[in-house]
PDB file of C-alpha atoms in Angstrom:
ATOM      1  CA  MET A  27      58.375  24.360 -94.696  1.00  0.00           C
ATOM      2  CA  MET A  28      57.079  27.621 -93.279  1.00  0.00           C
ATOM      3  CA  THR A  29      58.656  30.830 -94.567  1.00  0.00           C
ATOM      4  CA  GLN A  30      59.273  34.065 -92.720  1.00  0.00           C
ATOM      5  CA  ALA A  31      56.341  35.593 -94.609  1.00  0.00           C
ATOM      6  CA  ASP A  32      54.108  32.725 -93.434  1.00  0.00           C
ATOM      7  CA  ASP A  33      55.223  33.305 -89.846  1.00  0.00           C
ATOM      8  CA  LEU A  34      54.281  36.982 -90.159  1.00  0.00           C
ATOM      9  CA  VAL A  35      50.793  36.106 -91.425  1.00  0.00           C
ATOM     10  CA  TRP A  36      50.210  33.679 -88.563  1.00  0.00           C
ATOM     11  CA  GLN A  37      51.424  36.264 -86.060  1.00  0.00           C
ATOM     12  CA  GLN A  38      49.002  38.821 -87.494  1.00  0.00           C
ATOM     13  CA  ILE A  39      46.152  36.324 -87.168  1.00  0.00           C
ATOM     14  CA  TYR A  40      47.079  35.554 -83.551  1.00  0.00           C
ATOM     15  CA  ASN A  41      47.262  39.277 -82.747  1.00  0.00           C
ATOM     16  CA  LEU A  42      43.856  39.947 -84.306  1.00  0.00           C
ATOM     17  CA  ILE A  43      42.291  37.101 -82.338  1.00  0.00           C
ATOM     18  CA  LEU A  44      43.650  38.603 -79.105  1.00  0.00           C
ATOM     19  CA  ASN A  45      42.794  42.173 -80.110  1.00  0.00           C
ATOM     20  CA  PRO A  46      39.822  43.363 -77.974  1.00  0.00           C
ATOM     21  CA  ARG A  47      38.723  45.610 -80.880  1.00  0.00           C
ATOM     22  CA  THR A  48      38.125  42.610 -83.158  1.00  0.00           C
ATOM     23  CA  ARG A  49      34.439  41.787 -83.526  1.00  0.00           C
ATOM     24  CA  GLU A  50      33.239  38.389 -82.350  1.00  0.00           C
ATOM     25  CA  TRP A  51      32.279  37.314 -85.869  1.00  0.00           C
ATOM     26  CA  GLU A  52      35.689  38.354 -87.203  1.00  0.00           C
ATOM     27  CA  ARG A  53      37.406  36.568 -84.318  1.00  0.00           C
ATOM     28  CA  GLN A  54      35.464  33.388 -85.026  1.00  0.00           C
ATOM     29  CA  VAL A  55      36.568  33.365 -88.676  1.00  0.00           C
ATOM     30  CA  LEU A  56      40.179  33.988 -87.663  1.00  0.00           C
ATOM     31  CA  VAL A  57      40.082  31.228 -85.039  1.00  0.00           C
ATOM     32  CA  GLU A  58      38.772  28.770 -87.636  1.00  0.00           C
ATOM     33  CA  THR A  59      41.705  29.708 -89.867  1.00  0.00           C
ATOM     34  CA  LYS A  60      44.165  29.288 -86.992  1.00  0.00           C
ATOM     35  CA  ASP A  61      42.763  25.912 -85.937  1.00  0.00           C
ATOM     36  CA  ASN A  62      42.880  24.584 -89.523  1.00  0.00           C
ATOM     37  CA  VAL A  63      40.887  21.495 -88.639  1.00  0.00           C
ATOM     38  CA  ASN A  64      41.008  20.170 -92.227  1.00  0.00           C
ATOM     39  CA  GLY A  65      44.779  20.523 -92.537  1.00  0.00           C
ATOM     40  CA  PHE A  66      44.709  22.796 -95.586  1.00  0.00           C
ATOM     41  CA  SER A  67      47.775  24.726 -96.733  1.00  0.00           C
ATOM     42  CA  LEU A  68      48.170  28.343 -95.626  1.00  0.00           C
ATOM     43  CA  ASN A  69      47.384  29.608 -99.144  1.00  0.00           C
ATOM     44  CA  THR A  70      44.149  27.613 -99.228  1.00  0.00           C
ATOM     45  CA  GLN A  71      43.207  28.890 -95.781  1.00  0.00           C
ATOM     46  CA  LEU A  72      43.923  32.491 -96.767  1.00  0.00           C
ATOM     47  CA  GLU A  73      41.753  32.156 -99.891  1.00  0.00           C
ATOM     48  CA  GLN A  74      38.920  30.930 -97.690  1.00  0.00           C
ATOM     49  CA  LEU A  75      39.548  33.746 -95.229  1.00  0.00           C
ATOM     50  CA  LYS A  76      39.486  36.343 -98.021  1.00  0.00           C
ATOM     51  CA  SER A  77      36.120  35.066 -99.244  1.00  0.00           C
ATOM     52  CA  GLU A  78      34.722  35.203 -95.691  1.00  0.00           C
ATOM     53  CA  LEU A  79      35.904  38.772 -95.109  1.00  0.00           C
ATOM     54  CA  LYS A  80      35.226  40.200 -98.570  1.00  0.00           C
ATOM     55  CA  PRO A  81      31.488  41.025 -98.209  1.00  0.00           C
ATOM     56  CA  LEU A  82      32.198  43.390 -95.319  1.00  0.00           C
ATOM     57  CA  ALA A  83      35.532  44.551 -96.713  1.00  0.00           C
ATOM     58  CA  VAL A  84      34.014  45.895 -99.938  1.00  0.00           C
ATOM     59  CA  ARG A  85      31.648  47.984 -97.823  1.00  0.00           C
ATOM     60  CA  ARG A  86      34.522  49.157 -95.592  1.00  0.00           C
ATOM     61  CA  ASN A  87      32.689  47.604 -92.671  1.00  0.00           C
ATOM     62  CA  LEU A  88      35.463  45.543 -91.099  1.00  0.00           C
ATOM     63  CA  THR A  89      37.049  46.792 -87.914  1.00  0.00           C
ATOM     64  CA  PRO A  90      40.204  48.825 -88.701  1.00  0.00           C
ATOM     65  CA  ASP A  91      42.914  46.266 -87.866  1.00  0.00           C
ATOM     66  CA  VAL A  92      41.073  43.437 -89.618  1.00  0.00           C
ATOM     67  CA  MET A  93      40.594  45.708 -92.641  1.00  0.00           C
ATOM     68  CA  ASP A  94      44.317  46.402 -92.763  1.00  0.00           C
ATOM     69  CA  PHE A  95      45.028  42.667 -92.565  1.00  0.00           C
ATOM     70  CA  TYR A  96      42.538  41.933 -95.351  1.00  0.00           C
ATOM     71  CA  LEU A  97      44.182  44.518 -97.603  1.00  0.00           C
ATOM     72  CA  SER A  98      47.626  43.062 -96.876  1.00  0.00           C
ATOM     73  CA  ILE A  99      46.656  39.473 -97.797  1.00  0.00           C
ATOM     74  CA  THR A 100      44.696  40.489-100.905  1.00  0.00           C
ATOM     75  CA  GLY A 101      47.317  42.900-102.206  1.00  0.00           C
ATOM     76  CA  GLU A 102      44.685  45.588-102.680  1.00  0.00           C
ATOM     77  CA  LYS A 103      45.590  49.233-102.369  1.00  0.00           C
ATOM     78  CA  GLN A 104      46.385  50.082 -98.785  1.00  0.00           C
ATOM     79  CA  ILE A 105      44.002  52.624 -97.305  1.00  0.00           C
ATOM     80  CA  ASP A 106      44.827  54.594 -94.198  1.00  0.00           C
ATOM     81  CA  THR A 107      42.072  53.393 -91.892  1.00  0.00           C
ATOM     82  CA  ARG A 108      43.120  55.835 -89.207  1.00  0.00           C
ATOM     83  CA  ASP A 109      43.016  59.097 -91.160  1.00  0.00           C
ATOM     84  CA  LYS A 110      40.236  60.508 -89.001  1.00  0.00           C
ATOM     85  CA  MET A 111      41.990  59.460 -85.820  1.00  0.00           C
ATOM     86  CA  SER A 112      45.246  61.083 -86.895  1.00  0.00           C
ATOM     87  CA  ARG A 113      43.356  64.249 -87.852  1.00  0.00           C
ATOM     88  CA  HIS A 114      41.753  64.347 -84.414  1.00  0.00           C
ATOM     89  CA  TYR A 115      45.156  64.336 -82.722  1.00  0.00           C
ATOM     90  CA  GLN A 116      46.712  66.985 -84.973  1.00  0.00           C
ATOM     91  CA  ALA A 117      47.229  70.391 -83.385  1.00  0.00           C
ATOM     92  CA  ASP A 118      44.917  73.125 -84.607  1.00  0.00           C
ATOM     93  CA  LEU A 119      46.171  76.230 -86.359  1.00  0.00           C
ATOM     94  CA  PRO A 120      45.331  79.605 -84.733  1.00  0.00           C
ATOM     95  CA  TYR A 121      42.194  80.088 -86.850  1.00  0.00           C
ATOM     96  CA  GLN A 122      40.881  76.559 -86.293  1.00  0.00           C
ATOM     97  CA  GLU A 123      38.322  75.588 -83.659  1.00  0.00           C
ATOM     98  CA  ARG A 124      36.385  72.462 -82.694  1.00  0.00           C
ATOM     99  CA  ALA A 125      32.703  72.013 -81.965  1.00  0.00           C
ATOM    100  CA  ILE A 126      31.296  68.784 -80.519  1.00  0.00           C
ATOM    101  CA  PHE A 127      27.613  67.945 -80.857  1.00  0.00           C
ATOM    102  CA  ALA A 128      25.548  64.871 -79.998  1.00  0.00           C
ATOM    103  CA  GLY A 129      22.244  64.443 -81.786  1.00  0.00           C
ATOM    104  CA  GLY A 130      21.387  60.782 -82.092  1.00  0.00           C
ATOM    105  CA  CYS A 131      23.232  58.358 -84.365  1.00  0.00           C
ATOM    106  CA  PHE A 132      26.454  60.003 -85.539  1.00  0.00           C
ATOM    107  CA  TRP A 133      25.990  58.558 -89.045  1.00  0.00           C
ATOM    108  CA  CYS A 134      23.426  61.279 -89.747  1.00  0.00           C
ATOM    109  CA  MET A 135      25.283  64.125 -88.044  1.00  0.00           C
ATOM    110  CA  VAL A 136      28.218  64.293 -90.452  1.00  0.00           C
ATOM    111  CA  GLU A 137      26.894  65.283 -93.887  1.00  0.00           C
ATOM    112  CA  PRO A 138      24.942  68.417 -92.797  1.00  0.00           C
ATOM    113  CA  PHE A 139      28.194  69.950 -91.523  1.00  0.00           C
ATOM    114  CA  ASP A 140      30.710  68.273 -93.842  1.00  0.00           C
ATOM    115  CA  LYS A 141      29.613  70.122 -96.974  1.00  0.00           C
ATOM    116  CA  LEU A 142      29.687  73.639 -95.521  1.00  0.00           C
ATOM    117  CA  PRO A 143      32.372  76.205 -96.455  1.00  0.00           C
ATOM    118  CA  GLY A 144      34.974  76.435 -93.730  1.00  0.00           C
ATOM    119  CA  ILE A 145      34.564  72.885 -92.458  1.00  0.00           C
ATOM    120  CA  ILE A 146      37.943  71.163 -92.290  1.00  0.00           C
ATOM    121  CA  ASP A 147      36.782  67.773 -91.022  1.00  0.00           C
ATOM    122  CA  VAL A 148      33.882  66.063 -89.264  1.00  0.00           C
ATOM    123  CA  ILE A 149      34.809  63.066 -87.122  1.00  0.00           C
ATOM    124  CA  SER A 150      32.372  60.569 -85.620  1.00  0.00           C
ATOM    125  CA  GLY A 151      33.164  59.508 -82.077  1.00  0.00           C
ATOM    126  CA  TYR A 152      32.202  59.054 -78.454  1.00  0.00           C
ATOM    127  CA  THR A 153      32.094  61.631 -75.653  1.00  0.00           C
ATOM    128  CA  GLY A 154      31.256  61.838 -71.989  1.00  0.00           C
ATOM    129  CA  GLY A 155      31.919  58.290 -70.787  1.00  0.00           C
ATOM    130  CA  SER A 156      33.904  56.604 -68.066  1.00  0.00           C
ATOM    131  CA  ILE A 157      36.328  54.339 -69.949  1.00  0.00           C
ATOM    132  CA  VAL A 158      39.227  55.061 -72.301  1.00  0.00           C
ATOM    133  CA  HIS A 159      39.212  54.091 -75.995  1.00  0.00           C
ATOM    134  CA  PRO A 160      35.628  52.811 -75.980  1.00  0.00           C
ATOM    135  CA  SER A 161      34.506  50.554 -78.822  1.00  0.00           C
ATOM    136  CA  TYR A 162      31.192  50.873 -80.639  1.00  0.00           C
ATOM    137  CA  ASP A 163      29.912  47.677 -79.037  1.00  0.00           C
ATOM    138  CA  GLU A 164      30.728  49.008 -75.576  1.00  0.00           C
ATOM    139  CA  VAL A 165      28.993  52.332 -76.217  1.00  0.00           C
ATOM    140  CA  PHE A 166      26.019  50.600 -77.834  1.00  0.00           C
ATOM    141  CA  SER A 167      25.596  48.526 -74.676  1.00  0.00           C
ATOM    142  CA  GLN A 168      24.619  51.795 -72.889  1.00  0.00           C
ATOM    143  CA  ILE A 169      26.794  51.016 -69.843  1.00  0.00           C
ATOM    144  CA  THR A 170      29.844  53.241 -70.423  1.00  0.00           C
ATOM    145  CA  GLY A 171      28.157  56.639 -70.237  1.00  0.00           C
ATOM    146  CA  HIS A 172      29.469  57.638 -73.655  1.00  0.00           C
ATOM    147  CA  ILE A 173      27.293  59.441 -76.190  1.00  0.00           C
ATOM    148  CA  GLU A 174      27.644  59.209 -79.956  1.00  0.00           C
ATOM    149  CA  SER A 175      28.766  62.600 -81.207  1.00  0.00           C
ATOM    150  CA  VAL A 176      30.637  64.437 -83.941  1.00  0.00           C
ATOM    151  CA  GLU A 177      33.723  66.595 -83.643  1.00  0.00           C
ATOM    152  CA  ILE A 178      33.660  69.417 -86.185  1.00  0.00           C
ATOM    153  CA  ILE A 179      36.998  71.033 -86.976  1.00  0.00           C
ATOM    154  CA  PHE A 180      36.301  74.364 -88.633  1.00  0.00           C
ATOM    155  CA  ASP A 181      37.965  77.505 -89.948  1.00  0.00           C
ATOM    156  CA  SER A 182      36.592  80.319 -87.767  1.00  0.00           C
ATOM    157  CA  ARG A 183      37.424  82.846 -90.508  1.00  0.00           C
ATOM    158  CA  GLN A 184      34.814  81.280 -92.770  1.00  0.00           C
ATOM    159  CA  ILE A 185      32.159  79.924 -90.407  1.00  0.00           C
ATOM    160  CA  THR A 186      31.323  80.738 -86.805  1.00  0.00           C
ATOM    161  CA  TYR A 187      30.436  78.612 -83.813  1.00  0.00           C
ATOM    162  CA  GLN A 188      27.074  80.398 -83.674  1.00  0.00           C
ATOM    163  CA  GLN A 189      26.307  79.269 -87.223  1.00  0.00           C
ATOM    164  CA  LEU A 190      27.159  75.686 -86.310  1.00  0.00           C
ATOM    165  CA  LEU A 191      24.855  75.918 -83.294  1.00  0.00           C
ATOM    166  CA  ALA A 192      22.012  77.104 -85.517  1.00  0.00           C
ATOM    167  CA  ILE A 193      22.502  74.116 -87.818  1.00  0.00           C
ATOM    168  CA  TYR A 194      22.672  71.753 -84.845  1.00  0.00           C
ATOM    169  CA  TRP A 195      19.305  72.910 -83.493  1.00  0.00           C
ATOM    170  CA  SER A 196      17.732  72.306 -86.912  1.00  0.00           C
ATOM    171  CA  LEU A 197      18.912  68.671 -86.970  1.00  0.00           C
ATOM    172  CA  ILE A 198      17.465  67.455 -83.670  1.00  0.00           C
ATOM    173  CA  ASP A 199      14.333  67.165 -81.582  1.00  0.00           C
ATOM    174  CA  PRO A 200      15.437  69.277 -78.588  1.00  0.00           C
ATOM    175  CA  THR A 201      12.506  68.032 -76.465  1.00  0.00           C
ATOM    176  CA  ASP A 202      13.585  64.363 -76.488  1.00  0.00           C
ATOM    177  CA  GLU A 203      16.035  63.500 -73.694  1.00  0.00           C
ATOM    178  CA  TYR A 204      15.802  59.737 -74.205  1.00  0.00           C
ATOM    179  CA  GLY A 205      17.394  59.613 -77.651  1.00  0.00           C
ATOM    180  CA  GLN A 206      16.728  60.975 -81.117  1.00  0.00           C
ATOM    181  CA  PHE A 207      14.231  59.711 -83.687  1.00  0.00           C
ATOM    182  CA  ASP A 208      14.575  55.914 -83.993  1.00  0.00           C
ATOM    183  CA  ASP A 209      17.710  55.863 -81.819  1.00  0.00           C
ATOM    184  CA  ARG A 210      16.839  55.312 -78.176  1.00  0.00           C
ATOM    185  CA  GLY A 211      18.944  55.285 -75.037  1.00  0.00           C
ATOM    186  CA  GLU A 212      21.600  57.248 -73.178  1.00  0.00           C
ATOM    187  CA  SER A 213      24.159  57.002 -75.975  1.00  0.00           C
ATOM    188  CA  TYR A 214      21.852  58.935 -78.328  1.00  0.00           C
ATOM    189  CA  LYS A 215      20.935  61.871 -76.074  1.00  0.00           C
ATOM    190  CA  PRO A 216      21.174  65.405 -77.537  1.00  0.00           C
ATOM    191  CA  VAL A 217      24.087  67.231 -75.898  1.00  0.00           C
ATOM    192  CA  ILE A 218      26.213  70.251 -76.769  1.00  0.00           C
ATOM    193  CA  PHE A 219      29.755  69.592 -75.550  1.00  0.00           C
ATOM    194  CA  VAL A 220      31.750  72.789 -75.110  1.00  0.00           C
ATOM    195  CA  THR A 221      35.524  73.129 -75.209  1.00  0.00           C
ATOM    196  CA  ASN A 222      35.938  76.561 -73.578  1.00  0.00           C
ATOM    197  CA  ASN A 223      34.085  79.357 -71.755  1.00  0.00           C
ATOM    198  CA  VAL A 224      33.288  81.226 -74.960  1.00  0.00           C
ATOM    199  CA  GLN A 225      31.534  78.190 -76.394  1.00  0.00           C
ATOM    200  CA  LEU A 226      29.767  77.676 -73.062  1.00  0.00           C
ATOM    201  CA  SER A 227      28.387  81.220 -73.131  1.00  0.00           C
ATOM    202  CA  LEU A 228      27.287  80.965 -76.770  1.00  0.00           C
ATOM    203  CA  ALA A 229      25.710  77.541 -76.259  1.00  0.00           C
ATOM    204  CA  LYS A 230      23.752  78.756 -73.217  1.00  0.00           C
ATOM    205  CA  LYS A 231      22.537  81.787 -75.155  1.00  0.00           C
ATOM    206  CA  SER A 232      21.433  79.624 -78.084  1.00  0.00           C
ATOM    207  CA  LYS A 233      19.494  77.357 -75.716  1.00  0.00           C
ATOM    208  CA  THR A 234      17.879  80.365 -74.002  1.00  0.00           C
ATOM    209  CA  ASP A 235      16.907  81.775 -77.403  1.00  0.00           C
ATOM    210  CA  MET A 236      15.352  78.425 -78.310  1.00  0.00           C
ATOM    211  CA  ILE A 237      13.354  78.371 -75.068  1.00  0.00           C
ATOM    212  CA  ASN A 238      12.230  81.976 -75.492  1.00  0.00           C
ATOM    213  CA  SER A 239      11.124  81.309 -79.063  1.00  0.00           C
ATOM    214  CA  GLN A 240       8.280  79.173 -77.658  1.00  0.00           C
ATOM    215  CA  LEU A 241       8.451  77.004 -80.764  1.00  0.00           C
ATOM    216  CA  PHE A 242       7.990  73.864 -78.713  1.00  0.00           C
ATOM    217  CA  LYS A 243       5.198  72.879 -76.379  1.00  0.00           C
ATOM    218  CA  LYS A 244       7.477  70.524 -74.446  1.00  0.00           C
ATOM    219  CA  PRO A 245      10.561  71.702 -72.485  1.00  0.00           C
ATOM    220  CA  ILE A 246      13.929  72.036 -74.228  1.00  0.00           C
ATOM    221  CA  VAL A 247      16.058  69.274 -72.686  1.00  0.00           C
ATOM    222  CA  VAL A 248      19.343  69.561 -74.589  1.00  0.00           C
ATOM    223  CA  ASP A 249      22.168  69.387 -72.067  1.00  0.00           C
ATOM    224  CA  ILE A 250      25.295  71.571 -72.238  1.00  0.00           C
ATOM    225  CA  ARG A 251      28.438  69.964 -70.835  1.00  0.00           C
ATOM    226  CA  GLU A 252      32.154  70.535 -70.769  1.00  0.00           C
ATOM    227  CA  VAL A 253      33.855  67.972 -72.987  1.00  0.00           C
ATOM    228  CA  LEU A 254      36.329  65.866 -71.059  1.00  0.00           C
ATOM    229  CA  LYS A 255      37.536  63.604 -73.865  1.00  0.00           C
ATOM    230  CA  PHE A 256      36.470  62.871 -77.430  1.00  0.00           C
ATOM    231  CA  TRP A 257      37.331  59.418 -78.751  1.00  0.00           C
ATOM    232  CA  PRO A 258      37.226  58.950 -82.554  1.00  0.00           C
ATOM    233  CA  ALA A 259      35.033  56.028 -83.568  1.00  0.00           C
ATOM    234  CA  GLU A 260      36.180  53.044 -85.605  1.00  0.00           C
ATOM    235  CA  ASN A 261      36.988  53.637 -89.261  1.00  0.00           C
ATOM    236  CA  TYR A 262      33.879  51.894 -90.572  1.00  0.00           C
ATOM    237  CA  HIS A 263      31.748  54.582 -88.877  1.00  0.00           C
ATOM    238  CA  GLN A 264      33.643  57.490 -90.429  1.00  0.00           C
ATOM    239  CA  ASP A 265      32.019  59.207 -93.454  1.00  0.00           C
ATOM    240  CA  PHE A 266      29.196  56.670 -93.324  1.00  0.00           C
ATOM    241  CA  TYR A 267      27.131  58.738 -95.744  1.00  0.00           C
ATOM    242  CA  LYS A 268      29.814  58.267 -98.409  1.00  0.00           C
ATOM    243  CA  LYS A 269      30.511  54.576 -97.787  1.00  0.00           C
ATOM    244  CA  ASN A 270      26.944  53.299 -97.385  1.00  0.00           C
ATOM    245  CA  VAL A 271      24.951  55.565 -99.659  1.00  0.00           C
ATOM    246  CA  SER A 272      21.716  53.564 -99.926  1.00  0.00           C
ATOM    247  CA  ARG A 273      21.467  52.817 -96.230  1.00  0.00           C
ATOM    248  CA  TYR A 274      22.310  56.404 -95.316  1.00  0.00           C
ATOM    249  CA  ARG A 275      19.665  57.791 -97.662  1.00  0.00           C
ATOM    250  CA  ALA A 276      17.025  55.560 -96.074  1.00  0.00           C
ATOM    251  CA  ILE A 277      17.965  56.728 -92.567  1.00  0.00           C
ATOM    252  CA  LYS A 278      18.169  60.349 -93.703  1.00  0.00           C
ATOM    253  CA  ARG A 279      14.732  60.097 -95.325  1.00  0.00           C
ATOM    254  CA  SER A 280      13.245  58.788 -92.085  1.00  0.00           C
ATOM    255  CA  ARG A 281      14.791  61.624 -90.063  1.00  0.00           C
ATOM    256  CA  LYS A 282      13.669  64.177 -92.650  1.00  0.00           C
ATOM    257  CA  ILE A 283      10.045  63.009 -92.380  1.00  0.00           C
ATOM    258  CA  PHE A 284      10.218  63.195 -88.586  1.00  0.00           C
ATOM    259  CA  LEU A 285      11.704  66.713 -88.683  1.00  0.00           C
ATOM    260  CA  LYS A 286       9.035  67.800 -91.166  1.00  0.00           C
ATOM    261  CA  LEU A 287       6.334  66.633 -88.757  1.00  0.00           C
ATOM    262  CA  LEU A 288       8.159  68.362 -85.921  1.00  0.00           C
ATOM    263  CA  GLN A 289       8.245  71.628 -87.889  1.00  0.00           C
ATOM    264  CA  THR A 290       4.510  71.333 -88.534  1.00  0.00           C
ATOM    265  CA  LYS A 291       3.873  70.843 -84.824  1.00  0.00           C
ATOM    266  CA  LYS A 292       6.093  73.851 -84.072  1.00  0.00           C
ATOM    267  CA  ALA A 293       4.137  76.011 -86.502  1.00  0.00           C
ATOM    268  CA  MET A 294       0.775  74.908 -85.059  1.00  0.00           C
ATOM    269  CA  HIS A 295       1.994  75.469 -81.505  1.00  0.00           C
ATOM    270  CA  ARG A 296       3.203  78.953 -82.400  1.00  0.00           C
ATOM    271  CA  ILE A 297      -0.111  79.863 -84.066  1.00  0.00           C
ATOM    272  CA  PHE A 298      -2.192  78.798 -81.066  1.00  0.00           C
ATOM    273  CA  THR A 299       0.259  80.403 -78.619  1.00  0.00           C
ATOM    274  CA  ILE A 300      -0.096  83.749 -80.416  1.00  0.00           C
ATOM    275  CA  ARG A 301      -3.891  83.438 -80.414  1.00  0.00           C
ATOM    276  CA  GLU A 302      -3.917  82.829 -76.692  1.00  0.00           C
TER     277      GLU A 302
END
């Protein structure tokens, strides 16, 4: 006889299967549980489901709703998988501001800002596209117009927008309009998204200063746009550098080597420009 608790579990499984945010692999596992072709008891099915989901769960790499369901059926400590999303929607205090930068994969754009004094939060997300609440898979498909970016909430009494701009320029190849480093395509373009006229003026000045510095042989192609809407990314993308340390270090090392080569090219270009 099915209990009320059993009914709730089945309803959660049905909802996750219908949820457009559920990944195809997750949906397939849930459908297999629902279909129960071998006629196992619910407890047996849930044990199987736990074992299927666990490898990604321990790495916090399940989609948010599936992660919440996994935690509920395992009895593990509940974690707020929407903390970044809730922070995004909180109203800012008078001394707080937001900067939004796109510079390739957002996994590598968080740590350089996150550890600075005056940084309240750094949220990975999507900006500049045509649909509401885009998923990672939709953005990755390169058909929505969204660009991976980070929203930096900062205390303007401790750090300025100009300082954040300076850090941003040091993290990217401003001559590459087709992506950044190993990340190619429209969703990885370098863009400064501004939230007001003051930021627009400062961003334009920083770009002009970069052009006038003649550090690069190729044109500076970083776009400056008004931000229309920033959508926080799924939980498994947030604070990637903390959750997936080894993988992040490998990606960071690759970007660091590329930037080192870029700095060498800049130095050589500057030397020969002066000689001319």
